[in-house]
Every structure is written in C-alpha cells, then in structure tokens.
C-alpha cells in the first residue's frame, strides 16, 4: 500500500462545498427559534455576527498554517511541528472526538427529522435510555443512513464532494425560498422585541455560535487532496466561514420577520413553520424546508467523515495509531479502514436514542475547543520558531490574532467545567470524554512501545520539511 497516495483532485467548488456543507447541518432548522427567544431578533443577529468574527479569527490562524503546510491531518502537522509528538497526539485525538461526535450526532438526527415528515413511524419498542424509548424503526433509519454515508465516503473524495454539492444546492434553495417568502409576506413588526434578556441573552447565543461554525476545519484535514495554489486554501477557508455567517443571519431575519414571538414559542420546528406561513400556510413548503434540513444533515455527515477519517489516517501514518488505519484503498484512494471504523461508530449511535444528541454535541464540542486552542498555540510558536517559513496566506498582526484565538478557546472551554451553567452533564457526557481519553492513552502507549515509532516520527518530520518552503 506504500505506493498508494491521496490524490490531489479538489478544486474551488469542491473545497467551498466541503467546508460550507460541513458547517450548515441541522441546527439552523431546529434551534433558530431558541436563538430569537433568548436574545431577540436583532440580538440573535448581533450574536452571530460577533460569534462569526471570533470564529474567523480562529480560522485565520488555520488559514495561515494550512497554506504553509498542506498535508493531510492539518492540526496534527501544525502541532507536531510546533510542539512535538505528545502535543500533536493530544490535539488530533481531541479533534477526532469532535468529528466522530458530529458524525454520530447526524446518525441520531436523521431518524429525529423523519418524525416531522412521517409522523408516528417509530414502532417496535426495544428499550428505554434516559427516559426515552428506542424503537426498531427509529434506530433502523439512523443505521441505514450510516451505511449509506459510509459507502459514499468509501468511494472517494471526489464522489463525496459531488454528492455534497447537490445537497448544498438543496439547502440553499430551501433557505432562499424562506428568506424571499418572509421578505414578501412578513412584517418588521413581528421582529419585536429586537433585544431580549439584554446582554445576557446575546451572550447565551454567542456561546452557541462556535459549534454552529464547526466544519471549516475540515479543509486542513483534506489539504493533501486539494489541487489549488496554497494561498487559495486559506482564502477559501475564511470565505466559507463568512458565507456561514451570512447564512445564519439571513435565517434569523427570515424566521423573525414571518413568525410572531408567540408563534415561535409555540413551534416545535420554527424554520419549517416559518416557510409554511410565508407561502400561505403551505404544508408542502414546510416539508421542502425540512428536506433542506435533511440535506444539511447529510452534507455535515459526509464532511465530518472526511475530516475524521483523514485525521485518523494522519495519526496512523505518524505511527500513533495502528498502522492498518493508514491504509489507502488501491482504487478509490481513500483511507477506507478509517472510514469503516467511523461508520461502525456512527451505526451504533442511534441505538442510544435521542438523548445522545445533546451528549454527543457537548462532549464533541469540548474536544474541538481543545484542538482549536492547540492550533492557536502552535500558530504563535511557529511564528517565533520558524520566522522564515513561507506563509502564502500570511496574517498582518498575526500574534495579536493568535492571542485572541487562544483567549477565546480558553473562555469557551471554561464553560464546560463543573459549576458553569453549560457544564458537561454527569455522568453521560463526562463518561464519553473520560473513556475517549483513556482509549487515547492506551493507543499512545502501544505506539510508543513499537521500535518503528522513532523511524515513523523521522518520516513525518521529513514529510513536513518537504512541503515547507523558506525565504
């Protein structure tokens, strides 16, 4: 398998689709009402603008590093070059927790969405978890979806991004219909109150925003498969985040303009209800919006399969996970064993029922914040350690941006700690984090006992130095 390599095949459209599709999942369909209720219409828009700016700052550090070291594994490469083996392993293992959690989340979200399209389809009681009844048909939809998404990713990244492009068009069409419909049928009077709960309301929504933008960091994972100038990688990464900000702001505007605060509070699916009302209470138009939401589930699902499998592949190639997980398919040029591993975890997730939605988002979000923090630290270290490294997408005022990214990551990370209103739930969410950390320690110890570990580390150093250019 040594002669099989990832293929450079992704162009502008593919990269943009990959990042935007990964960011725009199902959350905009189900939680838009919560944002407006917590902060008011204008308050929610302001929160997403502020949250978007903060994510752009983190994205800028990614953009500089991704353009300088375009290798699969992104965060692994940056942290390894800056801080060495242990730091790179911690960074990437935390990131994989985030990616796998999103993949598993989508496997649970899919059968949840079906309840809006096909009421009462959930039959065949199996057991109860956290006061929620798991049924055969409900879990079956999630498992079948997992198998389908695994197959799509197995067949190659070009095939995956082509599917994502079609689904992203579906999302955009649904969103544009909602926004234009509310623009014609809605009223600015419905947007009152513009602000709810003052500063506290805006902060509550800001806390949610980083995890609505997770997905831009899939680009560095696929950097080795991008066939574009290195500077363009950074530009597309930032552009994808800006597009996501515009998307979320537009959805908030559309929903708040068409639905009254009372209607928003009474709705179980505000975006679909807003779409229906915008077109004369049309049930069909509401279902079109839900189909757009399903498109969001699938694009996010595929995108994080790509990110997670490339991160696992990079760790295996670096000798920090079993070597077999670094094998590429001879025909499709995909890390197929890593994809099958993620597929197995995804297929198991629906068996834990709907309560797993919250557990997975929170535990995975914590892992992503750790990875973001480590990337920002790596960014600052490499600015000092490698001043002559060519940075095709070089930031002006880089150290300031790096420090802001670090402070933001620490601030959000503290929100997960015990005693905070948004702390991880004991025992479910902390058990996920603890078990994941323990598995990571075992894998790391096993890899360090192998004689090939030092040789593999030297190979990784050579690979990084091969792509880095100096002034």
Short mmCIF file of C-alpha atoms in Angstrom, two decimals:
data_model
loop_
_atom_site.label_atom_id
_atom_site.label_comp_id
_atom_site.label_asym_id
_atom_site.label_seq_id
_atom_site.Cartn_x
_atom_site.Cartn_y
_atom_site.Cartn_z
CA UNK A 1 0.00 0.00 0.00
CA UNK A 2 3.03 2.30 0.31
CA UNK A 3 2.77 3.37 -3.35
CA UNK A 4 -0.88 4.40 -2.94
CA UNK A 5 -1.29 8.09 -2.15
CA UNK A 6 -4.12 10.55 -1.62
CA UNK A 7 -4.96 12.21 -4.93
CA UNK A 8 -4.90 15.98 -5.48
CA UNK A 9 -8.30 16.40 -7.07
CA UNK A 10 -10.32 19.04 -5.19
CA UNK A 11 -10.92 22.42 -6.87
CA UNK A 12 -12.51 25.69 -5.68
CA UNK A 13 -16.11 24.45 -5.83
CA UNK A 14 -15.25 21.19 -4.06
CA UNK A 15 -13.36 22.89 -1.20
CA UNK A 16 -16.05 25.51 -0.65
CA UNK A 17 -18.79 22.88 -0.74
CA UNK A 18 -16.85 20.71 1.72
CA UNK A 19 -16.46 23.48 4.32
CA UNK A 20 -19.83 25.22 3.91
CA UNK A 21 -21.72 21.93 3.73
CA UNK A 22 -19.99 20.67 6.89
CA UNK A 23 -20.88 23.87 8.79
CA UNK A 24 -24.53 24.06 7.74
CA UNK A 25 -26.01 20.99 9.35
CA UNK A 26 -29.42 20.54 11.01
CA UNK A 27 -29.01 23.13 13.76
CA UNK A 28 -30.37 26.06 11.71
CA UNK A 29 -33.66 24.20 11.29
CA UNK A 30 -34.30 23.29 14.92
CA UNK A 31 -32.58 25.97 17.00
CA UNK A 32 -33.28 29.24 15.14
CA UNK A 33 -36.30 29.78 17.39
CA UNK A 34 -34.18 29.33 20.51
CA UNK A 35 -31.71 31.97 19.32
CA UNK A 36 -34.52 34.50 18.74
CA UNK A 37 -36.28 33.65 22.02
CA UNK A 38 -33.07 34.05 24.03
CA UNK A 39 -31.73 37.27 22.51
CA UNK A 40 -34.49 38.83 20.38
CA UNK A 41 -34.35 39.09 16.58
CA UNK A 42 -31.66 41.76 16.32
CA UNK A 43 -29.88 40.41 19.41
CA UNK A 44 -29.58 36.96 17.80
CA UNK A 45 -28.28 38.51 14.56
CA UNK A 46 -25.73 40.54 16.56
CA UNK A 47 -24.68 37.40 18.48
CA UNK A 48 -23.99 35.52 15.24
CA UNK A 49 -22.05 38.43 13.79
CA UNK A 50 -19.88 38.58 16.94
CA UNK A 51 -19.54 34.79 17.11
CA UNK A 52 -18.70 34.71 13.41
CA UNK A 53 -15.94 37.30 13.90
CA UNK A 54 -14.46 35.22 16.73
CA UNK A 55 -14.52 32.07 14.59
CA UNK A 56 -12.99 33.99 11.68
CA UNK A 57 -10.09 34.93 13.99
CA UNK A 58 -9.52 31.26 14.81
CA UNK A 59 -9.99 30.43 11.13
CA UNK A 60 -7.30 32.95 10.18
CA UNK A 61 -4.71 31.05 12.25
CA UNK A 62 -5.83 27.86 10.48
CA UNK A 63 -5.65 29.58 7.10
CA UNK A 64 -2.02 30.64 7.55
CA UNK A 65 -0.95 27.21 8.77
CA UNK A 66 -2.94 25.27 6.16
CA UNK A 67 -1.42 27.28 3.32
CA UNK A 68 2.10 26.80 4.75
CA UNK A 69 1.85 23.05 5.42
CA UNK A 70 -0.74 21.49 3.09
CA UNK A 71 -0.66 17.93 4.41
CA UNK A 72 -3.48 15.58 5.44
CA UNK A 73 -4.12 15.76 9.14
CA UNK A 74 -3.93 19.56 9.42
CA UNK A 75 -3.87 20.04 13.18
CA UNK A 76 -1.57 17.05 13.68
CA UNK A 77 1.00 18.60 11.35
CA UNK A 78 0.89 22.10 12.86
CA UNK A 79 1.10 20.95 16.49
CA UNK A 80 3.80 18.37 15.69
CA UNK A 81 5.99 20.97 14.01
CA UNK A 82 5.43 23.43 16.87
CA UNK A 83 5.38 21.24 20.00
CA UNK A 84 6.30 17.66 19.13
CA UNK A 85 4.74 14.22 19.31
CA UNK A 86 2.74 14.30 22.57
CA UNK A 87 1.11 17.67 21.87
CA UNK A 88 0.23 16.64 18.31
CA UNK A 89 -1.36 13.42 19.55
CA UNK A 90 -3.45 15.21 22.21
CA UNK A 91 -4.57 17.81 19.63
CA UNK A 92 -5.57 15.28 16.98
CA UNK A 93 -7.19 12.80 19.37
CA UNK A 94 -9.35 15.60 20.82
CA UNK A 95 -10.23 16.71 17.29
CA UNK A 96 -11.25 13.18 16.29
CA UNK A 97 -13.58 13.07 19.32
CA UNK A 98 -15.24 16.22 17.93
CA UNK A 99 -15.52 14.86 14.40
CA UNK A 100 -16.77 11.40 15.41
CA UNK A 101 -19.30 13.06 17.76
CA UNK A 102 -20.70 15.13 14.89
CA UNK A 103 -20.90 12.03 12.67
CA UNK A 104 -22.72 10.14 15.43
CA UNK A 105 -24.94 13.18 16.08
CA UNK A 106 -26.12 13.18 12.46
CA UNK A 107 -26.90 9.45 12.73
CA UNK A 108 -29.24 10.31 15.62
CA UNK A 109 -30.58 13.50 13.99
CA UNK A 110 -31.72 11.72 10.81
CA UNK A 111 -34.38 9.50 12.44
CA UNK A 112 -35.44 12.51 14.55
CA UNK A 113 -36.14 14.51 11.36
CA UNK A 114 -38.19 11.68 9.87
CA UNK A 115 -40.74 12.23 12.62
CA UNK A 116 -41.65 15.57 11.01
CA UNK A 117 -42.10 14.03 7.55
CA UNK A 118 -43.65 10.71 8.61
CA UNK A 119 -45.46 11.12 11.97
CA UNK A 120 -45.73 8.00 14.16
CA UNK A 121 -43.33 5.96 12.01
CA UNK A 122 -41.41 4.98 15.16
CA UNK A 123 -42.57 1.46 16.11
CA UNK A 124 -41.08 -1.76 17.50
CA UNK A 125 -40.13 -0.87 21.09
CA UNK A 126 -36.64 -2.12 22.06
CA UNK A 127 -35.66 -0.50 25.38
CA UNK A 128 -35.56 2.82 27.28
CA UNK A 129 -32.49 5.05 27.72
CA UNK A 130 -32.62 8.22 29.87
CA UNK A 131 -36.46 8.08 29.83
CA UNK A 132 -36.56 7.83 26.03
CA UNK A 133 -37.92 4.78 24.19
CA UNK A 134 -35.70 3.40 21.42
CA UNK A 135 -37.64 1.62 18.66
CA UNK A 136 -36.54 -0.66 15.82
CA UNK A 137 -37.70 1.63 13.01
CA UNK A 138 -36.23 4.76 14.65
CA UNK A 139 -32.79 3.20 15.18
CA UNK A 140 -33.02 1.46 11.79
CA UNK A 141 -33.27 4.78 9.90
CA UNK A 142 -30.09 6.03 11.62
CA UNK A 143 -28.23 2.77 10.96
CA UNK A 144 -29.23 2.67 7.28
CA UNK A 145 -28.19 6.31 6.93
CA UNK A 146 -24.81 5.48 8.47
CA UNK A 147 -24.28 2.65 5.99
CA UNK A 148 -25.15 4.94 3.05
CA UNK A 149 -22.82 7.75 4.17
CA UNK A 150 -20.02 5.25 4.83
CA UNK A 151 -20.41 3.92 1.28
CA UNK A 152 -20.36 7.45 -0.22
CA UNK A 153 -17.10 8.29 1.61
CA UNK A 154 -15.58 4.89 0.81
CA UNK A 155 -16.00 5.58 -2.92
CA UNK A 156 -13.65 8.57 -2.93
CA UNK A 157 -13.47 12.24 -2.00
CA UNK A 158 -14.47 13.49 -5.48
CA UNK A 159 -17.63 11.38 -5.35
CA UNK A 160 -18.31 12.60 -1.80
CA UNK A 161 -17.94 16.29 -2.66
CA UNK A 162 -20.07 15.86 -5.81
CA UNK A 163 -22.90 14.50 -3.64
CA UNK A 164 -22.31 17.32 -1.14
CA UNK A 165 -22.61 19.92 -3.91
CA UNK A 166 -26.04 18.61 -4.96
CA UNK A 167 -27.24 18.53 -1.34
CA UNK A 168 -25.83 22.01 -0.65
CA UNK A 169 -27.87 23.34 -3.60
CA UNK A 170 -30.96 21.82 -1.96
CA UNK A 171 -30.13 23.61 1.31
CA UNK A 172 -29.55 26.93 -0.45
CA UNK A 173 -32.80 26.66 -2.45
CA UNK A 174 -34.78 25.99 0.76
CA UNK A 175 -33.08 28.90 2.53
CA UNK A 176 -33.57 31.34 -0.35
CA UNK A 177 -37.27 30.41 -0.57
CA UNK A 178 -37.66 31.06 3.17
CA UNK A 179 -35.88 34.42 3.04
CA UNK A 180 -37.67 35.68 -0.08
CA UNK A 181 -41.04 34.40 1.16
CA UNK A 182 -40.65 36.14 4.51
CA UNK A 183 -39.45 39.28 2.76
CA UNK A 184 -42.71 39.46 0.79
CA UNK A 185 -45.20 38.07 3.34
CA UNK A 186 -43.55 39.05 6.60
CA UNK A 187 -43.60 42.21 8.66
CA UNK A 188 -40.91 44.11 10.54
CA UNK A 189 -43.42 44.40 13.43
CA UNK A 190 -43.01 40.65 14.04
CA UNK A 191 -39.32 41.22 14.77
CA UNK A 192 -40.19 42.92 18.08
CA UNK A 193 -38.67 42.68 20.60
CA UNK A 194 -35.39 43.39 18.85
CA UNK A 195 -33.49 42.51 22.03
CA UNK A 196 -34.45 40.00 24.74
CA UNK A 197 -32.77 39.47 28.14
CA UNK A 198 -30.24 42.23 27.45
CA UNK A 199 -26.55 41.39 27.33
CA UNK A 200 -27.16 38.02 28.98
CA UNK A 201 -29.38 36.96 26.07
CA UNK A 202 -26.77 37.92 23.48
CA UNK A 203 -24.03 36.09 25.42
CA UNK A 204 -26.21 32.97 25.67
CA UNK A 205 -26.44 32.83 21.87
CA UNK A 206 -22.76 33.74 21.36
CA UNK A 207 -21.82 30.65 23.38
CA UNK A 208 -23.76 28.51 20.89
CA UNK A 209 -22.21 30.03 17.78
CA UNK A 210 -18.74 28.39 17.70
CA UNK A 211 -20.33 24.98 17.32
CA UNK A 212 -22.64 26.17 14.56
CA UNK A 213 -19.49 27.10 12.61
CA UNK A 214 -17.56 23.87 13.21
CA UNK A 215 -16.70 22.45 9.80
CA UNK A 216 -14.28 24.99 8.33
CA UNK A 217 -11.51 22.96 9.97
CA UNK A 218 -12.30 20.02 7.66
CA UNK A 219 -10.36 21.87 4.93
CA UNK A 220 -6.93 21.37 6.60
CA UNK A 221 -7.71 17.66 7.00
CA UNK A 222 -8.15 17.32 3.23
CA UNK A 223 -5.29 19.72 2.34
CA UNK A 224 -3.29 16.95 0.67
CA UNK A 225 -6.18 16.35 -1.73
CA UNK A 226 -6.65 20.00 -2.74
CA UNK A 227 -5.31 20.88 -6.18
CA UNK A 228 -5.08 24.65 -5.80
CA UNK A 229 -2.41 27.28 -5.06
CA UNK A 230 -1.53 27.15 -1.37
CA UNK A 231 -2.72 30.71 -0.75
CA UNK A 232 -6.15 29.80 -2.12
CA UNK A 233 -6.63 27.16 0.61
CA UNK A 234 -6.52 29.87 3.28
CA UNK A 235 -8.75 32.21 1.27
CA UNK A 236 -11.44 29.56 0.76
CA UNK A 237 -11.36 28.60 4.44
CA UNK A 238 -12.13 32.17 5.54
CA UNK A 239 -14.66 32.72 2.73
CA UNK A 240 -16.58 29.61 3.82
CA UNK A 241 -16.90 30.99 7.39
CA UNK A 242 -18.13 34.36 6.06
CA UNK A 243 -20.74 32.55 3.93
CA UNK A 244 -21.91 30.64 7.01
CA UNK A 245 -22.28 33.92 8.97
CA UNK A 246 -24.41 35.37 6.15
CA UNK A 247 -26.49 32.17 6.08
CA UNK A 248 -27.29 32.12 9.80
CA UNK A 249 -28.05 35.86 9.92
CA UNK A 250 -30.39 35.50 6.93
CA UNK A 251 -32.25 32.57 8.51
CA UNK A 252 -32.75 34.50 11.76
CA UNK A 253 -34.02 37.50 9.79
CA UNK A 254 -36.42 35.35 7.74
CA UNK A 255 -37.89 33.47 10.72
CA UNK A 256 -38.30 36.53 12.95
CA UNK A 257 -39.92 38.55 10.15
CA UNK A 258 -42.60 35.97 9.33
CA UNK A 259 -43.43 34.49 12.77
CA UNK A 260 -44.61 36.39 15.84
CA UNK A 261 -42.79 35.75 19.16
CA UNK A 262 -45.83 33.76 20.33
CA UNK A 263 -45.73 31.56 17.23
CA UNK A 264 -42.00 31.00 17.68
CA UNK A 265 -42.50 29.93 21.31
CA UNK A 266 -45.29 27.51 20.37
CA UNK A 267 -43.47 25.92 17.43
CA UNK A 268 -41.51 22.66 17.54
CA UNK A 269 -39.81 23.39 14.22
CA UNK A 270 -39.80 27.15 13.69
CA UNK A 271 -37.96 27.23 10.36
CA UNK A 272 -40.39 24.82 8.70
CA UNK A 273 -43.38 26.64 10.23
CA UNK A 274 -41.98 29.97 9.02
CA UNK A 275 -41.60 28.56 5.50
CA UNK A 276 -45.17 27.22 5.53
CA UNK A 277 -46.60 30.55 6.75
CA UNK A 278 -44.57 32.55 4.22
CA UNK A 279 -46.36 30.64 1.45
CA UNK A 280 -49.92 30.74 2.72
CA UNK A 281 -49.61 28.03 5.41
CA UNK A 282 -48.48 25.52 2.80
CA UNK A 283 -47.59 22.15 4.38
CA UNK A 284 -45.71 21.24 1.21
CA UNK A 285 -43.42 24.28 1.51
CA UNK A 286 -42.76 23.40 5.16
CA UNK A 287 -41.73 19.91 4.04
CA UNK A 288 -39.41 21.43 1.41
CA UNK A 289 -37.65 23.29 4.21
CA UNK A 290 -37.35 20.05 6.19
CA UNK A 291 -35.85 18.37 3.09
CA UNK A 292 -33.31 21.21 3.03
CA UNK A 293 -32.60 20.39 6.67
CA UNK A 294 -32.07 16.73 5.77
CA UNK A 295 -29.66 17.96 3.09
CA UNK A 296 -27.83 19.80 5.87
CA UNK A 297 -27.62 16.63 7.96
CA UNK A 298 -26.15 14.71 5.03
CA UNK A 299 -23.61 17.39 3.98
CA UNK A 300 -22.39 17.75 7.56
CA UNK A 301 -22.31 13.97 7.93
CA UNK A 302 -20.20 13.49 4.79
CA UNK A 303 -17.91 16.43 5.62
CA UNK A 304 -17.05 15.16 9.08
CA UNK A 305 -16.48 11.63 7.77
CA UNK A 306 -13.85 13.18 5.50
CA UNK A 307 -12.33 15.21 8.34
CA UNK A 308 -12.40 12.37 10.87
CA UNK A 309 -11.05 9.70 8.53
CA UNK A 310 -8.17 11.94 7.36
CA UNK A 311 -7.27 12.77 10.97
CA UNK A 312 -7.22 9.04 11.86
CA UNK A 313 -5.22 8.34 8.69
CA UNK A 314 -2.68 11.03 9.60
CA UNK A 315 -2.24 9.65 13.15
CA UNK A 316 -1.75 6.12 11.79
CA UNK A 317 0.73 7.37 9.21
CA UNK A 318 2.60 9.12 12.04
CA UNK A 319 2.81 5.84 13.99
CA UNK A 320 0.41 6.98 16.74
CA UNK A 321 -2.47 4.64 15.83
CA UNK A 322 -2.47 1.08 14.43
CA UNK A 323 -0.71 1.07 11.07
CA UNK A 324 -3.67 -0.54 9.26
CA UNK A 325 -5.77 2.60 9.78
CA UNK A 326 -3.31 4.41 7.50
CA UNK A 327 -4.02 2.11 4.53
CA UNK A 328 -5.48 3.69 1.39
CA UNK A 329 -7.86 1.91 -0.96
CA UNK A 330 -5.98 0.92 -4.14
CA UNK A 331 -8.80 2.12 -6.41
CA UNK A 332 -10.63 4.90 -4.57
CA UNK A 333 -7.54 6.35 -2.82
CA UNK A 334 -9.45 6.78 0.44
CA UNK A 335 -8.39 5.81 4.00
CA UNK A 336 -11.05 3.13 3.80
CA UNK A 337 -10.28 1.34 7.07
CA UNK A 338 -10.55 4.63 8.98
CA UNK A 339 -13.84 5.31 7.15
CA UNK A 340 -15.19 1.86 8.08
CA UNK A 341 -14.21 2.44 11.73
CA UNK A 342 -16.12 5.74 11.80
CA UNK A 343 -19.01 4.04 10.02
CA UNK A 344 -19.20 1.43 12.75
CA UNK A 345 -19.30 4.09 15.48
CA UNK A 346 -21.93 6.02 13.51
CA UNK A 347 -24.13 2.94 13.15
CA UNK A 348 -24.01 2.29 16.90
CA UNK A 349 -25.06 5.86 17.85
CA UNK A 350 -28.82 5.57 17.03
CA UNK A 351 -29.07 2.66 19.50
CA UNK A 352 -28.60 5.25 22.31
CA UNK A 353 -31.73 7.17 21.28
CA UNK A 354 -32.47 10.87 21.04
CA UNK A 355 -30.83 11.84 24.39
CA UNK A 356 -27.49 11.07 22.71
CA UNK A 357 -27.95 14.23 20.57
CA UNK A 358 -27.07 16.52 23.45
CA UNK A 359 -24.39 14.24 24.90
CA UNK A 360 -22.55 13.99 21.57
CA UNK A 361 -22.67 17.71 20.79
CA UNK A 362 -21.38 18.74 24.22
CA UNK A 363 -18.65 16.09 24.56
CA UNK A 364 -17.52 16.57 20.96
CA UNK A 365 -17.60 20.35 21.30
CA UNK A 366 -15.22 20.13 24.24
CA UNK A 367 -12.80 18.11 22.10
CA UNK A 368 -12.99 20.66 19.30
CA UNK A 369 -12.27 23.57 21.66
CA UNK A 370 -9.15 21.76 22.91
CA UNK A 371 -7.99 21.30 19.31
CA UNK A 372 -8.69 24.96 18.45
CA UNK A 373 -6.66 26.06 21.48
CA UNK A 374 -3.70 23.86 20.49
CA UNK A 375 -3.76 25.15 16.91
CA UNK A 376 -3.71 28.77 18.11
CA UNK A 377 -0.76 27.97 20.41
CA UNK A 378 1.03 26.22 17.52
CA UNK A 379 0.42 29.28 15.35
CA UNK A 380 2.16 31.57 17.86
CA UNK A 381 5.04 29.15 18.48
CA UNK A 382 5.73 28.71 14.75
CA UNK A 383 5.66 32.48 14.22
CA UNK A 384 8.59 32.65 16.66
CA UNK A 385 10.25 29.29 15.90
CA UNK A 386 10.01 29.44 12.08
CA UNK A 387 10.11 33.16 11.14
CA UNK A 388 11.50 32.42 7.66
CA UNK A 389 8.87 29.83 6.74
CA UNK A 390 6.99 30.91 3.61
CA UNK A 391 3.39 31.68 4.53
CA UNK A 392 1.35 32.06 1.31
CA UNK A 393 -1.60 33.30 3.38
CA UNK A 394 0.27 35.45 5.92
CA UNK A 395 -1.72 37.40 8.52
CA UNK A 396 -0.94 41.00 9.28
CA UNK A 397 -0.85 41.41 13.04
CA UNK A 398 -0.65 37.63 13.36
CA UNK A 399 0.47 37.39 17.03
CA UNK A 400 -2.46 39.59 18.17
CA UNK A 401 -4.94 37.39 16.27
CA UNK A 402 -3.27 34.28 17.71
CA UNK A 403 -3.63 35.55 21.28
CA UNK A 404 -7.28 36.48 20.72
CA UNK A 405 -7.91 32.95 19.40
CA UNK A 406 -6.23 31.46 22.50
CA UNK A 407 -8.25 33.63 24.90
CA UNK A 408 -11.47 32.73 23.08
CA UNK A 409 -10.72 28.99 23.20
CA UNK A 410 -9.93 29.16 26.93
CA UNK A 411 -13.08 31.19 27.59
CA UNK A 412 -15.33 28.73 25.77
CA UNK A 413 -13.51 25.75 27.36
CA UNK A 414 -14.24 27.07 30.86
CA UNK A 415 -17.96 26.97 30.06
CA UNK A 416 -17.76 23.14 30.00
CA UNK A 417 -16.32 22.90 33.51
CA UNK A 418 -18.33 21.86 36.62
CA UNK A 419 -20.18 24.75 38.22
CA UNK A 420 -20.85 26.55 34.93
CA UNK A 421 -24.42 26.81 33.56
CA UNK A 422 -23.37 24.92 30.42
CA UNK A 423 -21.11 22.36 32.18
CA UNK A 424 -20.81 18.85 30.77
CA UNK A 425 -23.55 16.59 32.18
CA UNK A 426 -22.50 13.95 34.68
CA UNK A 427 -22.31 11.06 34.12
CA UNK A 428 -23.14 10.74 30.41
CA UNK A 429 -21.03 13.49 28.81
CA UNK A 430 -18.07 13.24 31.18
CA UNK A 431 -18.02 9.45 30.68
CA UNK A 432 -17.72 9.97 26.89
CA UNK A 433 -14.78 12.36 27.42
CA UNK A 434 -13.06 10.16 30.04
CA UNK A 435 -13.42 6.92 28.06
CA UNK A 436 -12.16 8.65 24.91
CA UNK A 437 -9.13 9.99 26.82
CA UNK A 438 -8.40 6.52 28.27
CA UNK A 439 -8.57 4.88 24.84
CA UNK A 440 -6.23 7.58 23.57
CA UNK A 441 -3.70 6.92 26.34
CA UNK A 442 -3.74 3.18 25.56
CA UNK A 443 -3.22 3.74 21.83
CA UNK A 444 -0.38 6.18 22.52
CA UNK A 445 1.40 3.82 24.95
CA UNK A 446 1.12 0.93 22.49
CA UNK A 447 2.50 3.03 19.64
CA UNK A 448 5.46 4.20 21.76
CA UNK A 449 6.47 0.61 22.55
CA UNK A 450 6.99 -0.16 18.88
CA UNK A 451 10.52 0.12 17.58
CA UNK A 452 9.22 1.78 14.44
CA UNK A 453 7.88 4.79 16.39
CA UNK A 454 11.09 6.83 16.14
CA UNK A 455 11.52 5.89 12.49
CA UNK A 456 7.93 6.95 11.75
CA UNK A 457 8.48 10.22 13.60
CA UNK A 458 11.53 10.92 11.45
CA UNK A 459 9.46 10.15 8.35
CA UNK A 460 6.79 12.64 9.47
CA UNK A 461 9.44 15.30 10.04
CA UNK A 462 10.77 14.68 6.54
CA UNK A 463 7.26 14.91 5.05
CA UNK A 464 6.63 18.25 6.78
CA UNK A 465 10.00 19.65 5.78
CA UNK A 466 9.37 18.51 2.21
CA UNK A 467 6.31 20.78 1.82
CA UNK A 468 7.62 23.76 3.83
CA UNK A 469 9.39 26.46 1.86
CA UNK A 470 11.74 29.04 3.35
CA UNK A 471 12.55 32.60 2.33
#
